[in-house]
Each structure stands twice: as C-alpha cells, then as structure tokens.
PDB file of C-alpha atoms in Angstrom:
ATOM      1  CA  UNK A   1     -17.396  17.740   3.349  1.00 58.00           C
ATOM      2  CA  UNK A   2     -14.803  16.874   0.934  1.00 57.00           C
ATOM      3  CA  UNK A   3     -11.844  15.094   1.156  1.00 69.00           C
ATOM      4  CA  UNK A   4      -9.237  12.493   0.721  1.00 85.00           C
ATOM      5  CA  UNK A   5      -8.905  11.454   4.253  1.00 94.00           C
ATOM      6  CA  UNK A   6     -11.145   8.293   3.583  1.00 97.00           C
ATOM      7  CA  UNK A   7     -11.402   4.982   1.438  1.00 97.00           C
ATOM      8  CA  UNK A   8     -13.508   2.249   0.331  1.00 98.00           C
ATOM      9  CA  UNK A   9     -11.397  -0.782   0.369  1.00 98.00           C
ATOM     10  CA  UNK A  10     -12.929  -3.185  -1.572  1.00 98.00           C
ATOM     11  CA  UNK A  11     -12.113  -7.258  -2.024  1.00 98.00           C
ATOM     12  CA  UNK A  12     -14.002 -10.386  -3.093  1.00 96.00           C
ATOM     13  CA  UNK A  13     -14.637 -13.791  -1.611  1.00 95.00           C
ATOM     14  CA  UNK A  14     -16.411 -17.021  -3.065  1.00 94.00           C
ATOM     15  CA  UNK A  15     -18.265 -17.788   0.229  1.00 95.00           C
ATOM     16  CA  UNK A  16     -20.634 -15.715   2.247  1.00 97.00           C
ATOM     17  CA  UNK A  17     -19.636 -16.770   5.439  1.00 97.00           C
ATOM     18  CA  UNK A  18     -15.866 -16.304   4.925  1.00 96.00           C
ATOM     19  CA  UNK A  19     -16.324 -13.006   3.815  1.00 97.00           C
ATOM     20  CA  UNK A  20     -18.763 -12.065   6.786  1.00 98.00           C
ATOM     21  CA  UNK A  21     -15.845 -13.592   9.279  1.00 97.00           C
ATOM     22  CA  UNK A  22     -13.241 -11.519   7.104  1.00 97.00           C
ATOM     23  CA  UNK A  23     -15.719  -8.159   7.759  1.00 98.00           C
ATOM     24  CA  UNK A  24     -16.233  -8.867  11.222  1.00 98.00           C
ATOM     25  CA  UNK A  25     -12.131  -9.621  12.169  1.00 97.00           C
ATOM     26  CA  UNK A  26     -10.963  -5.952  10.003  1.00 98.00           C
ATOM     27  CA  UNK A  27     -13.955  -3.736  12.097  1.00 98.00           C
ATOM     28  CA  UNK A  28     -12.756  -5.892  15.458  1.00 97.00           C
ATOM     29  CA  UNK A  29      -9.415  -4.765  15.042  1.00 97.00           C
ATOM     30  CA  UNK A  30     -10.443  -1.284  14.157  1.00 98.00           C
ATOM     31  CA  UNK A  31      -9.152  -1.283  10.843  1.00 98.00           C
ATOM     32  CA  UNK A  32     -12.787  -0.408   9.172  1.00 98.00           C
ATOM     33  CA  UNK A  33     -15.355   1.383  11.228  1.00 98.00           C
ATOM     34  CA  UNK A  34     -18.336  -1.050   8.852  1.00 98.00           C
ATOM     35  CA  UNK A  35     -18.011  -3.427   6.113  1.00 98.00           C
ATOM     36  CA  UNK A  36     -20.969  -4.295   3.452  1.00 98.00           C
ATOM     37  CA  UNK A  37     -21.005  -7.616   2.823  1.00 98.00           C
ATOM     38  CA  UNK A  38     -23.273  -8.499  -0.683  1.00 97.00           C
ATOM     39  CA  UNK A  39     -23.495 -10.728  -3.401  1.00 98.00           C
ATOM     40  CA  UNK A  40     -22.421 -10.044  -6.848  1.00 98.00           C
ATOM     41  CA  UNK A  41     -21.153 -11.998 -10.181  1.00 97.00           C
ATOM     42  CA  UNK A  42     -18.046 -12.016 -11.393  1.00 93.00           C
ATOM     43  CA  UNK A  43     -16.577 -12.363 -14.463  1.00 95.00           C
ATOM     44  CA  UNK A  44     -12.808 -12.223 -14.265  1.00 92.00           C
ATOM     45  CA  UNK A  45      -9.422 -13.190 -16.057  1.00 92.00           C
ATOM     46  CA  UNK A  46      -7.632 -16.693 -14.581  1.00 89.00           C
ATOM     47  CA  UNK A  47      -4.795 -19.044 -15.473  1.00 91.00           C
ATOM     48  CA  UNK A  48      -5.309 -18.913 -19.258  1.00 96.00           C
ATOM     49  CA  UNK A  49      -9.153 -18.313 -19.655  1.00 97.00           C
ATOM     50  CA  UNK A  50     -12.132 -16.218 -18.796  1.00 97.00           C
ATOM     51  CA  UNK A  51     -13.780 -17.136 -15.642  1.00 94.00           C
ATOM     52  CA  UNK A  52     -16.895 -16.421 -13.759  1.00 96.00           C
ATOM     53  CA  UNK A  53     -19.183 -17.213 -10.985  1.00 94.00           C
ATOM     54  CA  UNK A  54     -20.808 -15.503  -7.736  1.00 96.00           C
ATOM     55  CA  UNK A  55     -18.956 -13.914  -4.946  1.00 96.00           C
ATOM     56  CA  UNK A  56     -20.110 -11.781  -2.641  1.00 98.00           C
ATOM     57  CA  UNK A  57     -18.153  -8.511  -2.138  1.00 98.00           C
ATOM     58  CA  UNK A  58     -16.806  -6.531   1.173  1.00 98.00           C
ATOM     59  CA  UNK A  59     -16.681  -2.705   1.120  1.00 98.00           C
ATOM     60  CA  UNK A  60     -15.013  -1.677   4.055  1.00 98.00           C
ATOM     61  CA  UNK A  61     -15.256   2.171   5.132  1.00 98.00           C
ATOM     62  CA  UNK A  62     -12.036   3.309   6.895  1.00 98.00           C
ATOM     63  CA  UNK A  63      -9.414   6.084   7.230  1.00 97.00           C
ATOM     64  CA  UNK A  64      -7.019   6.523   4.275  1.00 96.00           C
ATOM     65  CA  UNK A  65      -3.948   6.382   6.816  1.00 96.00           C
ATOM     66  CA  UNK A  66      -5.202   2.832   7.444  1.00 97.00           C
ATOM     67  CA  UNK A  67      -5.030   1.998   3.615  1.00 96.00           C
ATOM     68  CA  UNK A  68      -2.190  -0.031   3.852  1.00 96.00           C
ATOM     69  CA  UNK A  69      -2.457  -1.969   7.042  1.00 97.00           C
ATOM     70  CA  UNK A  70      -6.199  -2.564   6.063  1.00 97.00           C
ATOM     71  CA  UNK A  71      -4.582  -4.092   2.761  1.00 97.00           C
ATOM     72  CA  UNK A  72      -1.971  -6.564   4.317  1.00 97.00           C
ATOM     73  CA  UNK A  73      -5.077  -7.809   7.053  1.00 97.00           C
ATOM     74  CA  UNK A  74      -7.015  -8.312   4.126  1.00 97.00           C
ATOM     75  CA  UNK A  75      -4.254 -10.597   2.519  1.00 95.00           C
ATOM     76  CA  UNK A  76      -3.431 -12.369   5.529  1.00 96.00           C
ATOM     77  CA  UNK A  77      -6.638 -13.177   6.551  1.00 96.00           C
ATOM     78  CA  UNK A  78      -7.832 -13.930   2.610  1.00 94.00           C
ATOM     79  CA  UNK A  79      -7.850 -17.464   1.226  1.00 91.00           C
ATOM     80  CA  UNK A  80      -7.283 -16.190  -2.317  1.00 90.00           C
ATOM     81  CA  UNK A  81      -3.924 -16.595  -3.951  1.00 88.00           C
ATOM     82  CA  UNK A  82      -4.240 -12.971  -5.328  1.00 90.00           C
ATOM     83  CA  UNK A  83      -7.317 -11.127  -3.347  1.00 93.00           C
ATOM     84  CA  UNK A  84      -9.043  -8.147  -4.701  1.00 94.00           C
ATOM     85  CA  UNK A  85      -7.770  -4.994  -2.464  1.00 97.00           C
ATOM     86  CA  UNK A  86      -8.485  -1.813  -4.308  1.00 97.00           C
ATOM     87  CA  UNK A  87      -8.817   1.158  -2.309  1.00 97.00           C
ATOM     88  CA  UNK A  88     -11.120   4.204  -3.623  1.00 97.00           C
ATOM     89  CA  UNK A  89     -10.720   7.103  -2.246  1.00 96.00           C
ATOM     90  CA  UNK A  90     -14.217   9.324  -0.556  1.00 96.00           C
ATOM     91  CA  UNK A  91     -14.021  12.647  -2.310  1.00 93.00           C
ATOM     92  CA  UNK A  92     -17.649  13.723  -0.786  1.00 93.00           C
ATOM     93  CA  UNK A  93     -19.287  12.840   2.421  1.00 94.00           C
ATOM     94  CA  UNK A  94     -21.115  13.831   5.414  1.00 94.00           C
ATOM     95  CA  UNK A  95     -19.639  15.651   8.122  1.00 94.00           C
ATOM     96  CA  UNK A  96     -21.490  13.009  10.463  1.00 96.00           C
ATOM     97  CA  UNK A  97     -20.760  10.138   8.766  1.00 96.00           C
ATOM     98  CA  UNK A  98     -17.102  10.666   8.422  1.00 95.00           C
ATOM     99  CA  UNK A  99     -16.619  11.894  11.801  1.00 95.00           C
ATOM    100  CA  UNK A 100     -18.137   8.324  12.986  1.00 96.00           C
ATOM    101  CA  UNK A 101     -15.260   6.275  10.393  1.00 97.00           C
ATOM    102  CA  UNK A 102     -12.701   8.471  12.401  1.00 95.00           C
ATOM    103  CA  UNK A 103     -13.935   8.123  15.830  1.00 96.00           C
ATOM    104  CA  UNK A 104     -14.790   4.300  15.451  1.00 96.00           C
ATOM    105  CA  UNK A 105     -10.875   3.421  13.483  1.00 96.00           C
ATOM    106  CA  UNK A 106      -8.943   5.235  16.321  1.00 81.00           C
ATOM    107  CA  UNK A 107      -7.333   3.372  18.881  1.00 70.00           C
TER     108      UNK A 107
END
C-alpha cells in the first residue's frame, strides 16, 4: 500500500530504561501502536561544542493524525531540554501491518 497516513516518530534518550518507560507510557495511551527501543551513538551539536556519547533511540509507529499529540507526549514526558521528535512519514507498507497501527491507535 502506499501512503501518507502513517509516521515514524523518532526521539533519543541517554538511558535505556527511561526510554523503555517513555515507549511503554506513548503505546499505553494509544498514541503509537509499537515503539523500538535500541542503542545507538550519537554525535551531536551542544552549548558551544561537538558532543557525543550512546543513547538508545525510540521509533514509534503511529497514525500521521496523531503526529502532533504524539510530539507534545513525547516532550512532556522527556527529560531533555530540547528532545529529538522528528516525524517521517511511511510512503510504503503492508496492507496488514498498517491496518494493525490503525486498529491498535484508535480509541
């Protein structure tokens, strides 16, 4: 199928267990149907100098409609002063797959 009716929301946190409680609250409230949770390294921009260090990323798989309120959880709930929320819109994917995001993000 293709379409624009889905995102990837995507944000960072320095600790794997904060990020895992961060996935867990946005799919209990419905506002991803799943969230990845993995490790990465960053290398990143901050007050004056280049930074880096691990973090472990969150790709959350949701509606597009829910772009924005999936963004402001993300913020509340994020102990960064400036958290990573970039959403990517899904282009291409299965009929299955995306019928499960909608069914498991509506209320």
């Amino acid at each position: 199928m293709t379409t624009s009716d889905f995102l990837v929301v995507t944000t960072t946190h320095d600790d794997e267990t904060k990020a895992r409680e961060l996935a867990a609250k946005a799919v209990g409230e419905r506002l991803a149907a799943c969230a990845q949770v993995y490790p990465i390294s960053s290398v990143y921009w901050w007050e004056g100098k280049v930074e880096s260090g691990q973090e472990w990323r969150v790709d959350f798989k949701t509606r597009a409609d829910l772009g924005g309120r999936l963004a402001e959880f993300i913020g509340e709930h994020h102990s960064y002063d400036v958290p990573e929320v970039i959403g990517v819109p899904v282009t291409v994917g299965a009929d299955g797959y995306l019928d499960w995001i909608r069914a498991e993000t509506t209320r």
